[in-house]
PDB file of C-alpha atoms and ligand atoms in Angstrom:
ATOM      1  CA  MET A   1     -25.163  11.052 -90.558  1.00  0.00           C
ATOM      2  CA  PRO A   2     -28.679  11.910 -89.242  1.00  0.00           C
ATOM      3  CA  ASN A   3     -29.242  10.847 -85.675  1.00  0.00           C
ATOM      4  CA  LYS A   4     -32.107   8.387 -85.815  1.00  0.00           C
ATOM      5  CA  PHE A   5     -33.475   6.426 -82.863  1.00  0.00           C
ATOM      6  CA  ASP A   6     -32.928   3.131 -84.643  1.00  0.00           C
ATOM      7  CA  TYR A   7     -29.345   3.815 -85.680  1.00  0.00           C
ATOM      8  CA  CYS A   8     -26.118   3.825 -83.598  1.00  0.00           C
ATOM      9  CA  ASP A   9     -23.831   6.541 -84.898  1.00  0.00           C
ATOM     10  CA  LYS A  10     -20.920   5.219 -82.858  1.00  0.00           C
ATOM     11  CA  HIS A  11     -20.983   1.733 -84.316  1.00  0.00           C
ATOM     12  CA  GLU A  12     -22.664   2.688 -87.581  1.00  0.00           C
ATOM     13  CA  CYS A  13     -25.200  -0.075 -87.302  1.00  0.00           C
ATOM     14  CA  ASN A  14     -28.932  -0.456 -86.810  1.00  0.00           C
ATOM     15  CA  LYS A  15     -30.331  -0.720 -83.326  1.00  0.00           C
ATOM     16  CA  GLU A  16     -32.755  -3.379 -82.261  1.00  0.00           C
ATOM     17  CA  LEU A  17     -36.195  -2.663 -80.830  1.00  0.00           C
ATOM     18  CA  VAL A  18     -36.557  -4.478 -77.504  1.00  0.00           C
ATOM     19  CA  PHE A  19     -39.786  -4.972 -75.601  1.00  0.00           C
ATOM     20  CA  GLU A  20     -41.355  -2.897 -78.365  1.00  0.00           C
ATOM     21  CA  CYS A  21     -40.355   0.256 -76.560  1.00  0.00           C
ATOM     22  CA  ARG A  22     -36.615   0.804 -76.643  1.00  0.00           C
ATOM     23  CA  TRP A  23     -34.014   0.915 -79.372  1.00  0.00           C
ATOM     24  CA  VAL A  24     -30.704  -0.617 -78.322  1.00  0.00           C
ATOM     25  CA  CYS A  25     -27.371  -1.173 -80.014  1.00  0.00           C
ATOM     26  CA  ASN A  26     -26.037  -4.629 -79.194  1.00  0.00           C
ATOM     27  CA  LYS A  27     -22.464  -3.474 -79.654  1.00  0.00           C
ATOM     28  CA  CYS A  28     -22.988  -0.655 -77.135  1.00  0.00           C
ATOM     29  CA  ILE A  29     -24.366  -3.175 -74.647  1.00  0.00           C
ATOM     30  CA  SER A  30     -21.488  -5.621 -74.957  1.00  0.00           C
ATOM     31  CA  GLU A  31     -19.024  -2.750 -74.649  1.00  0.00           C
ATOM     32  CA  SER A  32     -20.520  -1.501 -71.426  1.00  0.00           C
ATOM     33  CA  LEU A  33     -20.624  -5.046 -70.007  1.00  0.00           C
ATOM     34  CA  LYS A  34     -16.968  -5.491 -70.832  1.00  0.00           C
ATOM     35  CA  ASN A  35     -16.042  -2.183 -69.224  1.00  0.00           C
ATOM     36  CA  GLY A  36     -18.016  -3.190 -66.151  1.00  0.00           C
ATOM     37  CA  SER A  37     -16.208  -6.499 -65.797  1.00  0.00           C
ATOM     38  CA  ASN A  38     -12.824  -4.861 -66.364  1.00  0.00           C
ATOM     39  CA  GLN A  39     -13.631  -2.349 -63.668  1.00  0.00           C
ATOM     40  CA  TYR A  40     -14.649  -5.191 -61.370  1.00  0.00           C
ATOM     41  CA  LYS A  41     -11.375  -7.029 -62.027  1.00  0.00           C
ATOM     42  CA  GLU A  42      -9.367  -3.870 -61.402  1.00  0.00           C
ATOM     43  CA  ASP A  43     -11.216  -3.213 -58.135  1.00  0.00           C
ATOM     44  CA  LEU A  44     -10.589  -6.807 -57.068  1.00  0.00           C
ATOM     45  CA  ARG A  45      -6.908  -6.520 -57.949  1.00  0.00           C
ATOM     46  CA  LYS A  46      -6.538  -3.381 -55.850  1.00  0.00           C
ATOM     47  CA  LYS A  47      -8.326  -5.057 -52.971  1.00  0.00           C
ATOM     48  CA  PHE A  48      -6.000  -8.088 -53.125  1.00  0.00           C
ATOM     49  CA  LEU A  49      -2.990  -5.840 -53.411  1.00  0.00           C
ATOM     50  CA  SER A  50      -3.779  -3.846 -50.276  1.00  0.00           C
ATOM     51  CA  MET A  51      -4.797  -6.969 -48.327  1.00  0.00           C
ATOM     52  CA  LYS A  52      -1.638  -8.860 -49.273  1.00  0.00           C
ATOM     53  CA  ILE A  53       0.630  -5.909 -48.545  1.00  0.00           C
ATOM     54  CA  LYS A  54      -1.047  -5.482 -45.182  1.00  0.00           C
ATOM     55  CA  ASN A  55      -0.170  -9.099 -44.354  1.00  0.00           C
ATOM     56  CA  ALA A  56       3.487  -8.568 -45.251  1.00  0.00           C
ATOM     57  CA  GLN A  57       4.219  -6.886 -41.892  1.00  0.00           C
ATOM     58  CA  ILE A  58       5.889  -3.875 -43.494  1.00  0.00           C
ATOM     59  CA  PRO A  59       6.528  -1.218 -40.811  1.00  0.00           C
ATOM     60  CA  PRO A  60       4.841   2.200 -41.115  1.00  0.00           C
ATOM     61  CA  ASP A  61       7.984   4.062 -42.197  1.00  0.00           C
ATOM     62  CA  LEU A  62       8.431   1.741 -45.186  1.00  0.00           C
ATOM     63  CA  LYS A  63       4.778   1.214 -46.015  1.00  0.00           C
ATOM     64  CA  ASN A  64       4.668   3.636 -48.915  1.00  0.00           C
ATOM     65  CA  LYS A  65       7.965   2.617 -50.449  1.00  0.00           C
ATOM     66  CA  ASP A  66       8.030   0.766 -53.740  1.00  0.00           C
ATOM     67  CA  LEU A  67      10.275   0.394 -56.763  1.00  0.00           C
ATOM     68  CA  ASN A  68       8.420   3.184 -58.577  1.00  0.00           C
ATOM     69  CA  ASN A  69       9.166   5.831 -55.976  1.00  0.00           C
ATOM     70  CA  PHE A  70      12.835   5.046 -55.393  1.00  0.00           C
ATOM     71  CA  ILE A  71      14.514   8.333 -56.342  1.00  0.00           C
ATOM     72  CA  ILE A  72      16.700   7.841 -59.363  1.00  0.00           C
ATOM     73  CA  ASN A  73      19.541  10.334 -59.624  1.00  0.00           C
ATOM     74  CA  ASP A  74      21.967   8.534 -61.841  1.00  0.00           C
ATOM     75  CA  GLU A  75      22.594   5.475 -63.950  1.00  0.00           C
ATOM     76  CA  GLU A  76      23.665   3.511 -60.906  1.00  0.00           C
ATOM     77  CA  ASP A  77      20.266   4.019 -59.243  1.00  0.00           C
ATOM     78  CA  GLU A  78      18.535   2.997 -62.424  1.00  0.00           C
ATOM     79  CA  LYS A  79      20.591  -0.196 -62.565  1.00  0.00           C
ATOM     80  CA  ILE A  80      19.653  -1.048 -58.970  1.00  0.00           C
ATOM     81  CA  VAL A  81      15.917  -0.734 -59.658  1.00  0.00           C
ATOM     82  CA  ASP A  82      16.218  -2.713 -62.897  1.00  0.00           C
ATOM     83  CA  LEU A  83      18.142  -5.452 -61.167  1.00  0.00           C
ATOM     84  CA  ALA A  84      15.577  -5.600 -58.347  1.00  0.00           C
ATOM     85  CA  LYS A  85      12.779  -5.994 -60.884  1.00  0.00           C
ATOM     86  CA  ARG A  86      14.641  -8.632 -62.882  1.00  0.00           C
ATOM     87  CA  TYR A  87      15.299 -10.572 -59.699  1.00  0.00           C
ATOM     88  CA  MET A  88      11.585 -10.804 -58.913  1.00  0.00           C
ATOM     89  CA  GLU A  89      10.644 -11.503 -62.529  1.00  0.00           C
ATOM     90  CA  GLN A  90      13.021 -14.435 -62.856  1.00  0.00           C
ATOM     91  CA  ILE A  91      11.718 -15.990 -59.630  1.00  0.00           C
ATOM     92  CA  LEU A  92       8.188 -15.805 -61.014  1.00  0.00           C
ATOM     93  CA  GLU A  93       8.999 -16.812 -64.580  1.00  0.00           C
ATOM     94  CA  LYS A  94      11.270 -19.715 -63.733  1.00  0.00           C
ATOM     95  CA  LYS A  95       9.271 -20.665 -60.649  1.00  0.00           C
ATOM     96  CA  THR A  96      12.556 -20.834 -58.882  1.00  0.00           C
ATOM     97  CA  HIS A  97      13.966 -19.536 -55.626  1.00  0.00           C
ATOM     98  CA  SER A  98      16.936 -17.248 -55.303  1.00  0.00           C
ATOM     99  CA  ASN A  99      18.500 -14.869 -52.838  1.00  0.00           C
ATOM    100  CA  PHE A 100      19.386 -11.217 -52.969  1.00  0.00           C
ATOM    101  CA  MET A 101      21.789  -9.249 -50.824  1.00  0.00           C
ATOM    102  CA  ILE A 102      21.822  -5.468 -50.431  1.00  0.00           C
ATOM    103  CA  THR A 103      24.598  -3.841 -48.432  1.00  0.00           C
ATOM    104  CA  GLY A 104      25.583  -0.246 -47.750  1.00  0.00           C
ATOM    105  CA  PRO A 105      25.495   2.414 -45.039  1.00  0.00           C
ATOM    106  CA  THR A 106      22.367   3.636 -43.259  1.00  0.00           C
ATOM    107  CA  GLY A 107      20.046   5.853 -45.230  1.00  0.00           C
ATOM    108  CA  VAL A 108      20.851   4.782 -48.788  1.00  0.00           C
ATOM    109  CA  GLY A 109      17.528   3.051 -49.374  1.00  0.00           C
ATOM    110  CA  LYS A 110      18.375  -0.635 -48.831  1.00  0.00           C
ATOM    111  CA  SER A 111      15.102  -1.332 -47.026  1.00  0.00           C
ATOM    112  CA  HIS A 112      13.236   0.707 -49.636  1.00  0.00           C
ATOM    113  CA  ILE A 113      14.523  -1.574 -52.405  1.00  0.00           C
ATOM    114  CA  ALA A 114      13.833  -4.719 -50.357  1.00  0.00           C
ATOM    115  CA  VAL A 115      10.234  -3.700 -49.612  1.00  0.00           C
ATOM    116  CA  GLY A 116       9.872  -2.586 -53.218  1.00  0.00           C
ATOM    117  CA  ILE A 117      10.759  -6.103 -54.395  1.00  0.00           C
ATOM    118  CA  LEU A 118       8.078  -7.616 -52.128  1.00  0.00           C
ATOM    119  CA  LYS A 119       5.464  -5.258 -53.514  1.00  0.00           C
ATOM    120  CA  TYR A 120       6.610  -5.802 -57.082  1.00  0.00           C
ATOM    121  CA  CYS A 121       5.627  -9.470 -56.779  1.00  0.00           C
ATOM    122  CA  TYR A 122       2.025  -8.387 -56.265  1.00  0.00           C
ATOM    123  CA  GLU A 123       2.226  -5.597 -58.810  1.00  0.00           C
ATOM    124  CA  LEU A 124       2.896  -8.406 -61.300  1.00  0.00           C
ATOM    125  CA  ASN A 125      -0.304 -10.022 -60.005  1.00  0.00           C
ATOM    126  CA  TYR A 126       1.299 -13.042 -58.373  1.00  0.00           C
ATOM    127  CA  PHE A 127      -1.063 -12.977 -55.440  1.00  0.00           C
ATOM    128  CA  ARG A 128      -0.546 -16.604 -54.496  1.00  0.00           C
ATOM    129  CA  ASN A 129       2.962 -15.943 -53.279  1.00  0.00           C
ATOM    130  CA  SER A 130       3.399 -15.075 -49.647  1.00  0.00           C
ATOM    131  CA  VAL A 131       5.833 -12.285 -48.854  1.00  0.00           C
ATOM    132  CA  CYS A 132       6.978 -10.924 -45.514  1.00  0.00           C
ATOM    133  CA  TYR A 133       9.268  -8.335 -43.998  1.00  0.00           C
ATOM    134  CA  SER A 134      11.141  -8.488 -40.714  1.00  0.00           C
ATOM    135  CA  THR A 135      14.250  -7.004 -39.235  1.00  0.00           C
ATOM    136  CA  SER A 136      16.819  -9.611 -38.304  1.00  0.00           C
ATOM    137  CA  PHE A 137      16.575  -8.510 -34.677  1.00  0.00           C
ATOM    138  CA  GLY A 138      12.760  -8.681 -34.725  1.00  0.00           C
ATOM    139  CA  LEU A 139      12.756 -12.122 -36.294  1.00  0.00           C
ATOM    140  CA  ALA A 140      15.164 -13.589 -33.738  1.00  0.00           C
ATOM    141  CA  SER A 141      13.258 -11.886 -30.907  1.00  0.00           C
ATOM    142  CA  LYS A 142      10.025 -13.468 -32.062  1.00  0.00           C
ATOM    143  CA  VAL A 143      11.580 -16.918 -31.723  1.00  0.00           C
ATOM    144  CA  ILE A 144      13.158 -16.111 -28.362  1.00  0.00           C
ATOM    145  CA  ALA A 145       9.791 -14.857 -27.065  1.00  0.00           C
ATOM    146  CA  THR A 146       8.471 -18.412 -27.404  1.00  0.00           C
ATOM    147  CA  TRP A 147      11.035 -19.733 -24.885  1.00  0.00           C
ATOM    148  CA  LYS A 148       9.368 -18.013 -21.955  1.00  0.00           C
ATOM    149  CA  ASN A 149       5.778 -18.283 -23.071  1.00  0.00           C
ATOM    150  CA  PRO A 150       4.172 -21.724 -22.710  1.00  0.00           C
ATOM    151  CA  ASP A 151       1.392 -20.662 -25.090  1.00  0.00           C
ATOM    152  CA  LEU A 152       3.860 -20.158 -27.915  1.00  0.00           C
ATOM    153  CA  ASN A 153       5.840 -22.758 -29.768  1.00  0.00           C
ATOM    154  CA  GLU A 154       9.318 -22.121 -31.154  1.00  0.00           C
ATOM    155  CA  GLU A 155       8.846 -24.607 -33.953  1.00  0.00           C
ATOM    156  CA  ASP A 156       5.658 -22.845 -35.131  1.00  0.00           C
ATOM    157  CA  VAL A 157       7.496 -19.553 -35.531  1.00  0.00           C
ATOM    158  CA  LEU A 158      10.497 -21.171 -37.251  1.00  0.00           C
ATOM    159  CA  LYS A 159       8.167 -23.026 -39.583  1.00  0.00           C
ATOM    160  CA  GLU A 160       6.136 -19.914 -40.378  1.00  0.00           C
ATOM    161  CA  TYR A 161       9.192 -17.925 -41.439  1.00  0.00           C
ATOM    162  CA  SER A 162      10.796 -20.848 -43.233  1.00  0.00           C
ATOM    163  CA  GLU A 163       7.780 -21.348 -45.452  1.00  0.00           C
ATOM    164  CA  ILE A 164       7.053 -17.820 -46.638  1.00  0.00           C
ATOM    165  CA  ASP A 165       7.840 -17.619 -50.355  1.00  0.00           C
ATOM    166  CA  LEU A 166       9.812 -14.404 -50.145  1.00  0.00           C
ATOM    167  CA  LEU A 167      11.222 -13.052 -46.891  1.00  0.00           C
ATOM    168  CA  VAL A 168      13.130  -9.842 -46.290  1.00  0.00           C
ATOM    169  CA  ILE A 169      15.565 -10.049 -43.383  1.00  0.00           C
ATOM    170  CA  ASP A 170      16.386  -6.396 -42.893  1.00  0.00           C
ATOM    171  CA  ASP A 171      19.394  -4.996 -41.095  1.00  0.00           C
ATOM    172  CA  LEU A 172      21.243  -8.260 -40.573  1.00  0.00           C
ATOM    173  CA  GLY A 173      24.134  -7.793 -38.165  1.00  0.00           C
ATOM    174  CA  TYR A 174      22.394  -5.181 -36.025  1.00  0.00           C
ATOM    175  CA  ASP A 175      21.800  -6.370 -32.444  1.00  0.00           C
ATOM    176  CA  ASP A 176      21.385  -9.974 -33.567  1.00  0.00           C
ATOM    177  CA  MET A 177      24.508 -11.772 -32.347  1.00  0.00           C
ATOM    178  CA  GLY A 178      24.967 -14.892 -30.196  1.00  0.00           C
ATOM    179  CA  LYS A 179      21.757 -16.870 -29.800  1.00  0.00           C
ATOM    180  CA  LYS A 180      19.988 -14.551 -32.194  1.00  0.00           C
ATOM    181  CA  ALA A 181      22.555 -15.273 -34.901  1.00  0.00           C
ATOM    182  CA  GLU A 182      21.969 -19.000 -34.421  1.00  0.00           C
ATOM    183  CA  ILE A 183      18.240 -18.483 -34.972  1.00  0.00           C
ATOM    184  CA  ILE A 184      18.730 -16.335 -38.078  1.00  0.00           C
ATOM    185  CA  ASN A 185      21.123 -18.929 -39.476  1.00  0.00           C
ATOM    186  CA  LYS A 186      18.599 -21.654 -38.804  1.00  0.00           C
ATOM    187  CA  ILE A 187      15.886 -19.731 -40.650  1.00  0.00           C
ATOM    188  CA  ILE A 188      18.099 -18.944 -43.668  1.00  0.00           C
ATOM    189  CA  TYR A 189      19.183 -22.596 -43.807  1.00  0.00           C
ATOM    190  CA  ARG A 190      15.637 -23.934 -43.580  1.00  0.00           C
ATOM    191  CA  ARG A 191      14.440 -21.489 -46.195  1.00  0.00           C
ATOM    192  CA  HIS A 192      16.980 -22.927 -48.598  1.00  0.00           C
ATOM    193  CA  GLU A 193      15.814 -26.469 -47.807  1.00  0.00           C
ATOM    194  CA  ASN A 194      12.238 -25.345 -48.500  1.00  0.00           C
ATOM    195  CA  GLN A 195      13.343 -23.636 -51.727  1.00  0.00           C
ATOM    196  CA  LYS A 196      12.225 -20.191 -50.640  1.00  0.00           C
ATOM    197  CA  SER A 197      13.793 -16.870 -51.587  1.00  0.00           C
ATOM    198  CA  THR A 198      15.487 -14.629 -49.049  1.00  0.00           C
ATOM    199  CA  ILE A 199      16.490 -10.979 -49.346  1.00  0.00           C
ATOM    200  CA  ILE A 200      19.072  -9.772 -46.855  1.00  0.00           C
ATOM    201  CA  THR A 201      19.968  -6.150 -46.230  1.00  0.00           C
ATOM    202  CA  SER A 202      22.830  -5.094 -44.007  1.00  0.00           C
ATOM    203  CA  ASN A 203      25.082  -2.248 -42.997  1.00  0.00           C
ATOM    204  CA  LEU A 204      27.868  -4.828 -42.918  1.00  0.00           C
ATOM    205  CA  LYS A 205      30.064  -5.451 -45.929  1.00  0.00           C
ATOM    206  CA  SER A 206      29.018  -8.430 -48.022  1.00  0.00           C
ATOM    207  CA  ASN A 207      31.936 -10.576 -46.801  1.00  0.00           C
ATOM    208  CA  GLN A 208      30.940  -9.754 -43.211  1.00  0.00           C
ATOM    209  CA  VAL A 209      27.365 -10.832 -43.928  1.00  0.00           C
ATOM    210  CA  LEU A 210      28.690 -14.147 -45.185  1.00  0.00           C
ATOM    211  CA  ALA A 211      30.938 -14.444 -42.132  1.00  0.00           C
ATOM    212  CA  TYR A 212      27.837 -13.946 -39.949  1.00  0.00           C
ATOM    213  CA  MET A 213      26.521 -17.197 -41.402  1.00  0.00           C
ATOM    214  CA  ASP A 214      27.845 -20.580 -40.380  1.00  0.00           C
ATOM    215  CA  ASN A 215      29.537 -22.590 -43.132  1.00  0.00           C
ATOM    216  CA  ARG A 216      26.644 -24.780 -44.191  1.00  0.00           C
ATOM    217  CA  THR A 217      24.160 -21.874 -44.204  1.00  0.00           C
ATOM    218  CA  CYS A 218      26.580 -19.680 -46.103  1.00  0.00           C
ATOM    219  CA  SER A 219      27.275 -22.213 -48.836  1.00  0.00           C
ATOM    220  CA  ARG A 220      23.573 -22.822 -49.346  1.00  0.00           C
ATOM    221  CA  PHE A 221      22.745 -19.122 -49.377  1.00  0.00           C
ATOM    222  CA  LEU A 222      25.514 -18.445 -51.893  1.00  0.00           C
ATOM    223  CA  SER A 223      24.525 -21.343 -54.139  1.00  0.00           C
ATOM    224  CA  CYS A 224      21.291 -19.488 -54.916  1.00  0.00           C
ATOM    225  CA  LEU A 225      22.483 -15.899 -54.741  1.00  0.00           C
ATOM    226  CA  TYR A 226      21.018 -13.934 -57.657  1.00  0.00           C
ATOM    227  CA  SER A 227      22.864 -10.738 -56.935  1.00  0.00           C
ATOM    228  CA  ASP A 228      24.856  -8.932 -54.315  1.00  0.00           C
ATOM    229  CA  ILE A 229      24.518  -5.188 -54.615  1.00  0.00           C
ATOM    230  CA  LYS A 230      26.142  -2.425 -52.705  1.00  0.00           C
ATOM    231  CA  ILE A 231      24.373   0.924 -52.467  1.00  0.00           C
ATOM    232  CA  ASP A 232      26.895   3.512 -51.491  1.00  0.00           C
ATOM    233  CA  THR A 233      27.110   7.000 -52.859  1.00  0.00           C
ATOM    234  CA  GLU A 234      29.147   9.846 -51.462  1.00  0.00           C
ATOM    235  CA  ASP A 235      26.251  12.249 -51.181  1.00  0.00           C
ATOM    236  CA  PHE A 236      23.554   9.736 -50.348  1.00  0.00           C
ATOM    237  CA  ARG A 237      22.213  11.770 -47.426  1.00  0.00           C
ATOM    238  CA  LEU A 238      21.638  14.758 -49.626  1.00  0.00           C
ATOM    239  CA  LYS A 239      20.217  12.655 -52.365  1.00  0.00           C
ATOM    240  CA  ARG A 240      17.692  10.545 -50.620  1.00  0.00           C
ATOM    241  CA  ILE A 241      16.278  12.485 -47.694  1.00  0.00           C
TER     242      ILE A 241
HETATM  243 ZN1   ZN B 301     -23.578   1.265 -80.577  1.00  0.00          ZN
END
């Protein structure tokens, strides 16, 4: 096909003379506009993603963790990641709330999976949902800090953490007994009342996690428990360092 000024080889159509000085192909123009707007949307999505993740209070050592970089060594690992994804997907699809519990020894990647679930919500472009991470100890300490500071209000903190759509309470059972346990119970209970989803990770066994809760909190938490997974492999230290 000869390359003429008034013919677009790409679209095999005639160009149009505009302003009596330039030949343009209308299809080329609409294509480049579309690419431009797609690029704009993608840039906006990335901007939202980083802004939202920043607000989730994920600590520096977990910041780069997501469900895509969880090291998969065997079928069991694959199942864990699949289950974590399905959990988030069903919350979004059914517009429901449900809980997730991850137990196992230190170093197996419980927090990695929990943070990965938070991020996955935004990877699916559900930017309206609020997600947040806290250790159990940190969460209880935040409430306790209000008791001695007249500028802070306990109810504000309880309300804030009871209204977040998806909250990770990491490391439940570590340095969070007594008064702290009462606070954590209160938050889990209120989150159920508000129909919000809670992910708990713990070094404790799952029955010990449930024993940590008082009866009414436990029965509510269990009534909406999507899954209770245990990550525990013999050579986990070798595998996941
Ligand atoms: Zn063209």
